[in-house]
């Protein structure tokens, strides 16, 4: 008995840190805040039986405050609902209906869908509706996800570190798996299910072969067991050369029958342990990873071999298009398109090509990747980065919703106006059945999961936009804020205002007007626009900005790399002319003189300085706004955020000052009147060194 009580106690601490936190609010609950104690518990009835339905009811009991009507959970095909003649045609497997209905003669709040997981999603939608102020007595929601695969990519290593992770060690304790299933795994699944995320790649794309060995398959299976009732499948990153490393074959050539047989046997082994295994994610021939090109085979050859191995089990392959080679003298921004565009139509039916939002690498702003819309016969999966490798790690407040929205709404013009990236990705533009979106997770073992309260919003925004890529990032910010901070309108308005200007602020103080890739080497922390001595040309920031006395920017027009030609003609035409290129992307596409006249009437140099200053000023403004809600937000989260804003302000100023010191050393221009001189000279900024910065293997 004593032991049982102890177990219950431990579980309560682990799972319900929410219910009795030692400190005011450490952020553990995310958007799953329990209903305020003392409100009348709603009457919940479950028709039908399954683990998932039971979990859905549990979520409602925990998080739904008093309901005006009893809540009924049931699958849409349950005879108890027959009289309602529900229209379920548009729901698919995951869509839900939440509405009032009379069931067995009782006015009720019905949560239904064709499958148990759809009902689970409906339960979360009902909770979200209540927390965002919807009148439940009149609720009438029908919603189905537009994108099929909504997947988090963990760049978690088997040694517990996380590549580009800023929220502590990996959530997965590989060492104690599969025996010990940390209750956090369940809470993680709950948080994801609440957003509709239905897949998790559990290991880094820079994959170790060991993740495909029997012990690690067993560990993956344990996680899959935890995630399954929450509607989440497990996927693995696969190292292409595993047949050599694990199978002791002489080659990993995808056309070699022995290699094919090895992968088939490996897939069969995985499916024996994880019957609903999702499939493989592959980074091949990129940044030193092995791949089919090592054998003069194409990416399609490699992907199709793996696809054949998982196809009999219903699995898929997500094959990344993030490739660039030092041996290729062409503009790095062009290389993925050059390599993948000719492969359109050559991939097997169960392959998706996973493409980063922009052609370089998750910069604070990049134009949309030209591959979107350029491979009509291939399902294109969008890869976004939730972890803020280039936007201030965990400490800077940068809400990524507007970045995600910007790319999703970008118009490829591939099939005329309105051919948005969202429509490419959700499969509707070209009628693909398979569709997917991936987010590089920002989750670790920190108590608040993501390293800061506001970073949670980026995970949330990814999930919500994955479900419905047409949502506005501002609406998503508001609903996140309401679920995170409660319903004080002054707090919510302040938080949303801060969030909505935050990403642009980072663009301003790190790389305005289309500048990119200006960061320090390796760890990617802080400014390094002067770096020019690294072995590979495209590792150096100077490669990207090409600043000299005469001007700045990368000429990607006909007179330069002609990367603009990779876009559809109407887009290419706009981008070919600096006067019709959006100023926010100007220096991405053009090399312009420092005295180029901007729309504001200022010179390019003056405009750049104004952006740097605006970035720093916006952070100062966010600090002031946050001071204004002191006392209205719990002290723990308020204080941590206030301190992080101080760090951000200091670092924004550092970025601004270091960048300006460098640009002035190149252009020899004075600062515009009124602009403050950098605090230190350029040599000081160059001397800064951060060997222990997080997220990067030391
Ligand atoms: C997982 C960038 C990051 C790498 C990352 C790579 C990728 O280069 O800095 O850490 O590796 O992108 O997306 O594969």
XYZ file of C-alpha atoms and ligand atoms in Angstrom:
712
model
C 0.000 0.000 0.000
C 2.775 2.306 0.976
C 4.528 1.579 -2.305
C 1.348 2.302 -4.257
C 0.874 5.639 -2.564
C 4.441 6.487 -3.339
C 3.924 5.607 -7.001
C 0.817 7.734 -7.165
C 2.702 10.551 -5.519
C 5.539 10.350 -7.998
C 3.095 10.281 -10.896
C 1.300 13.301 -9.538
C 4.517 15.201 -9.330
C 5.549 14.192 -12.815
C 2.252 14.427 -14.647
C 0.432 16.939 -12.656
C 3.169 19.335 -11.820
C 0.406 21.448 -13.071
C -1.941 20.711 -10.245
C 0.380 21.508 -7.372
C 3.343 23.468 -8.641
C 5.998 24.266 -6.081
C 6.516 27.599 -7.752
C 3.972 29.948 -9.192
C 4.042 28.684 -12.751
C 7.047 27.095 -14.358
C 5.415 26.737 -17.751
C 5.245 22.950 -17.652
C 1.557 22.891 -18.561
C 2.023 24.607 -21.917
C -1.422 25.218 -23.455
C -2.920 22.403 -21.403
C -3.825 24.476 -18.393
C -6.156 22.670 -16.010
C -9.571 24.139 -15.342
C -9.574 26.463 -12.374
C -10.181 24.491 -9.201
C -13.633 24.944 -7.783
C -15.507 25.264 -11.064
C -18.220 22.647 -11.434
C -16.865 19.543 -13.181
C -18.588 19.011 -16.502
C -20.703 15.929 -17.089
C -18.806 13.781 -19.620
C -20.280 10.695 -21.281
C -18.319 8.394 -23.551
C -20.234 6.209 -25.973
C -18.034 3.382 -27.197
C -14.781 2.109 -25.828
C -11.176 2.650 -26.650
C -8.043 3.893 -24.976
C -8.125 7.040 -27.085
C -11.743 7.833 -26.182
C -10.884 7.363 -22.513
C -7.943 9.740 -22.896
C -10.182 12.297 -24.621
C -12.627 12.141 -21.721
C -9.718 12.505 -19.296
C -8.550 15.653 -21.028
C -12.032 17.146 -20.780
C -12.339 16.238 -17.115
C -9.014 17.859 -16.401
C -9.129 20.980 -18.516
C -12.746 21.833 -19.314
C -14.384 24.120 -16.814
C -18.139 23.987 -16.247
C -20.015 23.237 -19.435
C -23.532 24.537 -20.099
C -24.468 21.095 -21.423
C -23.334 17.548 -20.745
C -20.580 16.522 -23.132
C -20.948 13.373 -25.224
C -17.982 11.740 -26.968
C -18.753 9.220 -29.680
C -17.609 8.044 -33.056
C -19.803 9.354 -35.842
C -20.866 5.860 -36.889
C -22.139 4.985 -33.431
C -25.837 3.979 -33.608
C -26.531 6.425 -30.775
C -25.873 9.260 -33.247
C -27.760 7.792 -36.218
C -30.765 10.062 -35.768
C -28.555 13.133 -36.124
C -27.636 12.273 -39.725
C -24.305 13.934 -39.327
C -22.654 15.124 -42.463
C -19.205 13.598 -42.289
C -18.188 13.666 -45.938
C -15.474 16.290 -45.499
C -14.056 14.996 -42.233
C -11.589 12.392 -43.426
C -9.998 10.256 -40.750
C -9.013 13.090 -38.461
C -11.654 15.796 -38.784
C -14.095 16.496 -35.981
C -17.467 18.016 -35.280
C -18.180 19.804 -32.023
C -21.750 21.055 -31.749
C -24.883 21.009 -29.699
C -27.215 18.084 -30.351
C -29.980 16.175 -28.654
C -28.744 12.704 -27.828
C -31.026 10.148 -26.179
C -33.442 12.989 -25.525
C -30.856 15.127 -23.707
C -29.540 18.414 -25.031
C -25.804 17.795 -25.201
C -22.491 19.011 -26.498
C -21.411 16.420 -29.017
C -17.775 15.758 -29.852
C -17.471 13.370 -32.754
C -15.526 12.286 -35.805
C -15.026 9.168 -37.873
C -12.219 7.790 -35.738
C -11.225 7.828 -32.097
C -8.355 10.184 -32.768
C -10.728 12.567 -34.520
C -12.824 12.572 -31.353
C -9.665 13.273 -29.351
C -8.885 16.245 -31.599
C -12.479 17.407 -31.121
C -12.100 17.226 -27.344
C -9.007 19.414 -27.523
C -10.850 21.803 -29.844
C -13.657 22.086 -27.319
C -11.212 22.911 -24.530
C -9.478 25.454 -26.762
C -12.823 27.006 -27.642
C -13.729 27.441 -24.006
C -10.366 28.945 -23.121
C -10.568 31.388 -25.997
C -13.972 32.642 -25.010
C -16.314 30.796 -27.402
C -19.890 30.476 -26.128
C -20.195 26.706 -25.709
C -23.990 26.833 -25.673
C -23.845 27.874 -29.327
C -20.710 26.056 -30.432
C -20.684 24.598 -33.932
C -17.252 23.571 -35.186
C -16.363 21.340 -38.098
C -12.695 21.053 -38.883
C -10.419 18.682 -40.747
C -6.679 19.029 -41.204
C -5.616 20.285 -44.603
C -2.208 18.605 -44.437
C -1.934 14.861 -43.844
C 1.429 14.432 -42.141
C 2.077 16.973 -39.403
C 5.435 15.973 -38.091
C 7.996 17.179 -35.596
C 11.620 16.488 -36.438
C 13.773 15.982 -33.372
C 17.438 16.589 -34.007
C 18.137 14.528 -30.894
C 21.345 12.578 -30.669
C 21.765 9.204 -29.034
C 24.143 10.724 -26.450
C 21.329 12.947 -25.165
C 22.479 16.165 -26.811
C 20.250 18.008 -29.244
C 21.648 19.559 -32.405
C 20.486 23.183 -32.437
C 18.597 22.489 -29.235
C 18.384 25.277 -26.667
C 15.995 23.739 -24.144
C 18.282 21.336 -22.371
C 19.101 17.730 -23.065
C 16.966 15.465 -25.214
C 13.582 14.595 -23.836
C 14.342 10.963 -24.627
C 16.347 9.195 -21.990
C 17.718 6.615 -24.395
C 19.632 4.915 -21.630
C 16.603 3.995 -19.530
C 14.366 3.255 -22.505
C 12.633 0.954 -23.272
C 12.032 -0.065 -19.652
C 11.335 3.324 -18.157
C 8.750 5.380 -19.914
C 9.141 8.783 -18.350
C 5.710 10.306 -17.710
C 6.939 13.319 -19.619
C 6.633 11.283 -22.803
C 2.910 11.102 -22.177
C 2.660 14.799 -21.433
C 4.607 15.483 -24.597
C 2.167 13.387 -26.594
C -0.785 15.189 -25.005
C 0.632 18.585 -25.887
C 1.169 17.515 -29.476
C -2.185 15.819 -29.843
C -3.840 19.023 -28.654
C -2.420 20.666 -31.784
C -3.063 17.767 -34.136
C 0.583 16.816 -34.587
C 0.519 13.192 -35.710
C 4.115 12.206 -36.270
C 7.462 12.474 -34.517
C 10.869 11.724 -36.001
C 12.706 10.870 -32.833
C 16.370 11.079 -33.915
C 18.620 13.589 -35.631
C 18.744 13.740 -39.437
C 22.498 13.601 -38.965
C 21.762 10.034 -38.029
C 23.863 7.413 -36.344
C 23.547 3.882 -37.683
C 22.972 2.640 -34.121
C 19.458 4.059 -34.165
C 18.577 1.183 -36.511
C 19.953 -1.550 -34.247
C 17.701 -3.871 -32.255
C 18.189 -2.098 -28.900
C 17.288 1.278 -30.376
C 14.365 -0.136 -32.320
C 13.079 -1.404 -28.972
C 13.498 2.084 -27.510
C 11.646 3.598 -30.450
C 8.923 0.996 -29.992
C 8.501 2.022 -26.359
C 8.000 5.633 -27.407
C 5.604 4.510 -30.133
C 3.556 2.652 -27.511
C 3.251 5.840 -25.479
C 2.363 7.990 -28.482
C -0.033 5.622 -30.277
C -3.200 6.302 -28.284
C -2.609 10.004 -28.866
C -2.706 9.510 -32.623
C 1.039 9.976 -33.077
C 3.305 7.765 -35.169
C 7.013 7.360 -34.683
C 9.447 7.846 -37.593
C 13.206 7.347 -37.716
C 15.953 9.249 -39.459
C 17.916 6.684 -41.414
C 21.608 6.803 -42.169
C 22.038 5.872 -45.782
C 25.221 3.907 -45.244
C 23.729 1.691 -42.522
C 23.958 -1.454 -44.705
C 27.731 -1.014 -44.581
C 28.016 -0.052 -40.930
C 25.475 -2.498 -39.555
C 25.105 -5.088 -42.298
C 28.807 -5.276 -43.157
C 28.023 -4.993 -46.845
C 30.627 -3.523 -49.119
C 28.329 -0.900 -50.498
C 25.172 1.092 -49.817
C 24.445 1.466 -53.545
C 20.653 1.688 -53.790
C 20.593 -0.406 -56.957
C 22.513 -3.269 -55.378
C 20.139 -6.192 -54.664
C 21.899 -7.045 -51.415
C 21.518 -3.478 -50.196
C 17.862 -3.496 -51.162
C 17.365 -6.781 -49.333
C 19.118 -5.387 -46.255
C 16.759 -2.421 -46.082
C 13.748 -4.620 -46.682
C 14.768 -6.897 -43.823
C 15.457 -3.860 -41.644
C 12.036 -2.409 -42.405
C 10.398 -5.768 -41.635
C 12.255 -5.877 -38.313
C 11.107 -2.368 -37.416
C 7.507 -3.123 -38.324
C 7.535 -6.244 -36.176
C 8.347 -3.989 -33.222
C 6.263 -0.984 -34.317
C 3.349 -2.127 -36.465
C 2.304 1.449 -37.234
C 5.832 2.786 -37.804
C 5.551 5.904 -39.972
C 8.676 5.548 -42.091
C 12.066 7.127 -42.696
C 13.408 10.665 -42.894
C 16.669 10.949 -44.814
C 19.373 13.564 -45.128
C 21.568 12.295 -47.928
C 24.614 13.774 -49.604
C 24.339 16.875 -47.520
C 26.896 18.289 -45.122
C 28.945 15.110 -45.093
C 26.094 12.626 -44.831
C 26.304 9.549 -47.068
C 23.833 9.113 -49.891
C 23.109 7.667 -53.320
C 25.359 10.192 -55.052
C 28.302 8.359 -53.520
C 27.426 5.614 -56.023
C 26.532 7.965 -58.882
C 22.859 7.292 -58.269
C 20.206 9.940 -57.987
C 18.250 11.031 -54.948
C 15.241 9.311 -56.523
C 17.151 6.010 -56.678
C 17.980 6.330 -52.986
C 14.523 7.365 -51.893
C 12.784 4.719 -53.967
C 14.876 1.927 -52.523
C 13.812 2.873 -48.997
C 10.274 3.476 -50.185
C 10.123 -0.068 -51.543
C 11.226 -1.412 -48.164
C 8.475 0.334 -46.203
C 5.719 0.254 -48.848
C 4.384 -3.235 -47.992
C 3.756 -1.924 -44.463
C 2.145 1.349 -45.526
C 5.228 3.426 -44.610
C 6.538 6.533 -46.295
C 9.890 8.183 -46.946
C 10.574 11.864 -46.342
C 13.616 12.652 -48.453
C 15.241 15.992 -47.743
C 16.197 18.392 -50.510
C 18.628 20.275 -48.268
C 21.698 19.688 -50.423
C 24.624 21.806 -51.458
C 28.194 20.873 -52.247
C 31.469 22.684 -51.978
C 32.465 21.038 -55.232
C 29.640 22.868 -56.987
C 30.774 26.402 -57.781
C 27.200 27.502 -58.407
C 25.284 29.775 -56.019
C 24.343 27.642 -53.015
C 20.783 28.964 -53.249
C 20.421 27.237 -56.635
C 21.800 23.808 -55.894
C 18.766 22.028 -54.430
C 16.584 23.089 -57.328
C 19.239 22.103 -59.862
C 19.506 18.652 -58.364
C 15.863 17.908 -57.590
C 13.878 19.629 -60.326
C 14.940 17.096 -62.999
C 13.824 14.270 -60.708
C 10.180 15.294 -60.726
C 8.054 12.268 -61.599
C 10.820 9.827 -60.716
C 9.961 9.294 -57.065
C 7.863 6.371 -55.827
C 4.297 7.057 -54.683
C 5.170 6.863 -51.007
C 7.985 9.440 -51.119
C 7.694 13.076 -50.147
C 10.486 15.516 -50.882
C 11.038 17.630 -47.792
C 12.093 21.180 -48.615
C 13.153 23.919 -46.216
C 11.131 27.115 -46.436
C 13.983 28.938 -48.141
C 16.868 27.942 -50.363
C 19.672 28.557 -47.859
C 18.942 27.581 -44.289
C 16.189 28.828 -41.972
C 17.428 32.423 -41.941
C 15.291 35.010 -40.115
C 13.930 35.904 -43.543
C 14.330 34.030 -46.805
C 12.322 34.190 -49.999
C 10.304 30.995 -50.481
C 12.215 28.025 -51.901
C 11.963 27.885 -55.714
C 11.291 24.132 -55.565
C 7.769 24.833 -54.297
C 5.572 24.674 -57.342
C 8.412 23.369 -59.496
C 7.861 19.631 -58.955
C 4.179 19.093 -59.778
C 4.442 15.293 -59.854
C 6.024 15.040 -56.417
C 4.438 15.633 -53.005
C 6.453 18.443 -51.434
C 6.767 18.557 -47.686
C 7.580 21.917 -46.125
C 10.279 21.927 -43.433
C 10.209 24.791 -40.950
C 12.578 25.321 -38.058
C 10.843 25.846 -34.744
C 14.053 25.860 -32.750
C 15.652 29.276 -33.185
C 19.106 28.438 -34.523
C 19.302 31.766 -36.311
C 16.823 33.837 -34.321
C 18.440 34.176 -30.927
C 18.392 30.629 -29.520
C 16.138 30.287 -26.471
C 16.558 33.749 -25.053
C 15.310 36.083 -27.781
C 11.602 36.606 -28.025
C 10.835 35.878 -31.662
C 7.370 34.619 -32.512
C 7.752 32.591 -35.695
C 4.064 32.560 -36.663
C 4.565 35.462 -39.112
C 7.576 33.690 -40.668
C 5.557 30.501 -41.144
C 2.596 32.479 -42.483
C 4.811 34.426 -44.877
C 6.084 31.269 -46.558
C 2.731 29.472 -46.564
C 1.061 32.460 -48.214
C 3.878 33.072 -50.715
C 2.531 32.774 -54.235
C 4.610 30.488 -56.455
C 2.375 31.406 -59.449
C 2.978 27.817 -60.640
C -0.638 27.449 -61.760
C -1.561 31.095 -61.950
C -2.189 33.584 -59.199
C -3.042 31.994 -55.866
C -0.713 28.996 -56.236
C 0.517 29.441 -52.709
C 3.139 27.350 -50.991
C 0.327 26.226 -48.664
C -1.537 24.756 -51.633
C 1.584 23.013 -52.870
C 2.182 21.576 -49.431
C -1.395 20.531 -48.660
C -1.437 18.679 -51.978
C -4.395 20.591 -53.406
C -2.532 22.431 -56.176
C -1.565 19.235 -57.981
C -4.022 16.786 -56.443
C -1.599 14.749 -54.333
C -2.999 12.345 -51.768
C 0.154 12.492 -49.671
C 0.884 15.806 -48.015
C 3.107 16.832 -45.163
C 4.742 19.546 -43.127
C 7.648 19.200 -40.718
C 8.917 21.410 -37.926
C 12.350 21.033 -36.353
C 11.368 20.737 -32.704
C 12.391 23.204 -30.022
C 11.749 20.775 -27.204
C 14.119 19.521 -24.561
C 14.192 18.534 -20.931
C 13.811 22.081 -19.583
C 10.842 22.371 -17.241
C 9.131 24.680 -19.711
C 9.996 22.298 -22.574
C 11.125 24.976 -25.058
C 13.596 27.087 -23.121
C 11.224 30.000 -22.624
C 7.529 30.667 -22.308
C 7.384 32.503 -25.612
C 9.224 29.713 -27.429
C 6.274 27.498 -26.588
C 4.253 29.713 -28.910
C 6.436 28.656 -31.847
C 5.724 24.984 -31.263
C 2.053 25.873 -30.856
C 1.987 27.973 -34.041
C 3.634 25.203 -36.019
C 0.999 22.723 -34.902
C -1.957 25.004 -35.541
C -0.709 26.114 -38.976
C 0.066 22.495 -39.853
C -3.576 21.691 -39.185
C -4.796 24.738 -41.072
C -2.169 26.653 -43.060
C -4.681 29.388 -43.858
C -4.914 30.561 -40.235
C -3.558 33.998 -39.476
C -0.490 33.984 -37.285
C -1.992 36.798 -35.250
C -5.122 34.786 -34.491
C -2.891 31.883 -33.490
C -0.832 34.174 -31.242
C -4.002 35.366 -29.542
C -5.385 31.907 -28.871
C -1.984 30.746 -27.607
C -1.782 33.749 -25.281
C -5.262 33.111 -23.937
C -4.438 29.510 -23.139
C -1.065 30.418 -21.683
C -1.760 33.549 -19.669
C -5.512 33.498 -19.038
C -8.064 35.994 -20.165
C -7.038 39.392 -18.883
C -7.526 41.416 -22.086
C -4.761 43.849 -21.192
C -2.245 41.029 -20.791
C -3.405 39.280 -23.946
C -3.277 42.452 -26.041
C 0.187 43.253 -24.738
C 1.476 39.745 -25.365
C 0.051 39.614 -28.895
C 1.482 43.042 -29.715
C 4.911 41.960 -28.509
C 4.740 38.711 -30.431
C 3.622 40.213 -33.697
C 6.527 42.626 -33.958
C 9.162 40.307 -32.544
C 10.305 38.348 -35.612
C 10.697 41.485 -37.689
C 12.795 42.948 -34.900
C 15.203 40.013 -35.161
C 15.381 40.463 -38.939
C 16.131 44.144 -38.371
C 18.961 43.699 -35.920
C 20.551 40.608 -37.495
C 20.129 41.036 -41.246
C 17.732 43.595 -42.713
C 16.702 44.111 -46.346
C 17.374 40.542 -47.467
C 20.819 40.091 -45.904
C 21.375 36.591 -44.554
C 23.835 34.120 -43.100
C 25.874 36.688 -41.196
C 26.316 34.704 -38.004
C 29.276 33.316 -36.102
C 30.781 30.051 -37.289
C 29.616 26.649 -36.122
C 27.506 27.614 -33.136
C 25.723 30.316 -35.158
C 25.517 32.591 -32.140
C 26.020 36.321 -32.639
C 27.288 38.400 -35.556
C 30.184 37.488 -37.848
C 29.637 39.315 -41.161
C 33.412 39.705 -41.524
C 34.146 35.965 -41.595
C 35.978 35.069 -44.797
C 38.573 32.454 -43.950
C 36.615 29.207 -43.797
C 37.540 26.371 -46.114
C 34.324 26.183 -48.083
C 33.282 29.423 -49.801
C 29.608 29.089 -48.835
C 30.469 28.730 -45.159
C 31.637 32.345 -45.090
C 29.252 35.224 -44.414
C 31.125 37.359 -46.974
C 29.926 34.891 -49.643
C 26.351 35.908 -48.848
C 26.594 39.684 -48.619
C 29.415 40.409 -51.065
C 29.917 43.860 -49.587
C 32.639 46.072 -50.975
C 33.256 49.770 -51.211
C 30.834 50.046 -54.119
C 27.869 48.144 -52.761
C 26.315 45.196 -50.986
C 24.110 42.189 -51.751
C 24.109 38.975 -53.803
C 23.325 39.484 -57.456
C 20.989 36.620 -58.267
C 19.756 38.184 -61.507
C 20.993 37.452 -65.021
C 24.126 39.505 -64.406
C 24.898 37.302 -61.411
C 23.927 33.721 -60.511
C 20.513 34.031 -62.179
C 18.823 32.173 -59.318
C 15.731 34.264 -60.068
C 15.215 32.115 -63.170
C 14.343 29.189 -60.909
C 11.075 30.926 -60.051
C 8.011 30.986 -62.303
C 8.332 33.729 -64.941
C 5.952 36.239 -63.285
C 7.800 35.907 -59.975
C 11.208 35.890 -61.678
C 10.322 39.053 -63.562
C 9.530 40.935 -60.344
C 12.662 39.680 -58.642
C 14.904 40.519 -61.596
C 14.421 44.233 -61.034
C 15.428 45.844 -57.733
C 12.583 48.314 -58.140
C 9.967 45.551 -58.115
C 11.687 43.257 -55.621
C 10.175 43.562 -52.146
C 12.602 45.689 -50.150
C 12.560 43.065 -47.424
C 14.337 40.715 -49.900
C 16.303 43.309 -51.830
C 19.871 42.297 -51.031
C 19.068 38.609 -51.353
C 18.590 39.185 -55.074
C 20.601 42.319 -55.881
C 23.998 43.836 -55.396
C 23.347 47.544 -55.071
C 25.367 50.675 -54.438
C 25.313 52.011 -50.917
C 23.604 55.155 -52.159
C 20.799 53.248 -53.929
C 17.581 55.215 -53.448
C 15.062 53.354 -51.343
C 11.283 53.897 -51.434
C 11.564 55.946 -48.266
C 13.855 58.412 -50.030
C 16.792 57.331 -47.876
C 19.920 55.784 -49.315
C 20.399 52.048 -48.923
C 23.034 52.683 -46.248
C 20.768 55.032 -44.306
C 17.932 52.550 -44.599
C 20.095 49.709 -43.308
C 21.115 51.748 -40.290
C 17.481 52.679 -39.682
C 16.524 48.999 -39.681
C 19.260 48.062 -37.229
C 18.110 50.882 -34.972
C 14.472 49.899 -35.315
C 15.324 46.336 -34.329
C 17.006 47.416 -31.108
C 14.249 49.930 -30.375
C 11.567 47.279 -30.832
C 13.221 45.104 -28.217
C 13.329 48.087 -25.843
C 9.665 48.606 -26.538
C 8.899 44.944 -25.800
C 10.703 45.379 -22.492
C 8.548 48.382 -21.652
C 5.381 46.533 -22.654
C 6.350 43.603 -20.465
C 6.985 45.910 -17.507
C 3.415 47.080 -17.994
C 1.986 43.631 -17.221
C 4.121 43.014 -14.146
C 1.827 41.755 -11.429
C -0.729 40.532 -13.968
C 1.422 37.584 -15.038
C 2.648 35.021 -12.519
C 5.993 36.092 -11.072
C 8.041 33.113 -12.242
C 7.263 33.356 -15.915
C 7.224 37.155 -15.775
C 10.686 37.364 -14.257
C 12.286 34.850 -16.588
C 10.828 36.649 -19.598
C 11.965 40.039 -18.283
C 15.498 38.730 -17.839
C 15.500 37.156 -21.288
C 14.345 40.455 -22.773
C 17.316 42.136 -21.104
C 19.619 39.571 -22.712
C 17.878 40.114 -26.026
C 18.276 43.868 -25.796
C 21.967 43.543 -25.035
C 22.461 41.093 -27.885
C 20.363 43.081 -30.352
C 22.588 46.057 -29.658
C 25.636 43.831 -30.060
C 24.386 42.601 -33.459
C 23.657 46.171 -34.538
C 26.924 47.626 -33.357
C 29.110 44.816 -34.651
C 27.357 44.816 -38.023
C 27.576 48.580 -38.432
C 31.222 48.612 -37.393
C 31.883 46.040 -40.075
C 29.818 47.670 -42.829
C 31.570 50.988 -42.145
C 34.933 49.299 -42.405
C 33.901 48.189 -45.885
C 32.019 51.190 -47.240
C 33.943 53.924 -45.458
C 30.714 55.852 -44.914
C 29.857 57.841 -41.827
C 26.784 56.988 -39.807
C 23.701 59.024 -40.690
C 23.102 62.000 -38.403
C 21.707 60.963 -35.049
C 22.749 57.295 -35.255
C 24.817 56.179 -32.271
C 28.369 54.995 -32.889
C 29.056 51.315 -32.121
C 30.094 50.801 -28.516
C 33.377 49.083 -29.465
C 35.678 49.010 -32.442
C 35.474 46.229 -35.004
C 38.492 44.405 -33.575
C 36.634 43.972 -30.278
C 33.634 42.370 -31.957
C 35.866 40.107 -34.010
C 37.672 38.947 -30.888
C 34.560 37.585 -29.193
C 34.646 33.827 -28.918
C 31.974 31.372 -27.768
C 33.410 27.875 -27.653
C 30.699 26.595 -25.332
C 27.622 28.025 -27.031
C 24.749 25.530 -26.878
C 23.236 23.434 -29.647
C 26.445 22.685 -31.445
C 28.725 19.708 -30.948
C 31.885 20.862 -29.142
C 20.921 18.833 -38.729
C 21.985 23.539 -40.787
C 22.265 23.336 -39.329
C 22.683 21.897 -39.060
C 21.582 20.970 -39.574
C 21.389 21.245 -41.063
C 20.265 20.402 -41.644
O 23.152 23.447 -41.526
O 23.233 24.225 -38.893
O 22.863 21.747 -37.680
O 21.893 19.623 -39.357
O 21.059 22.593 -41.242
O 19.165 20.914 -41.723
O 20.499 19.269 -42.005
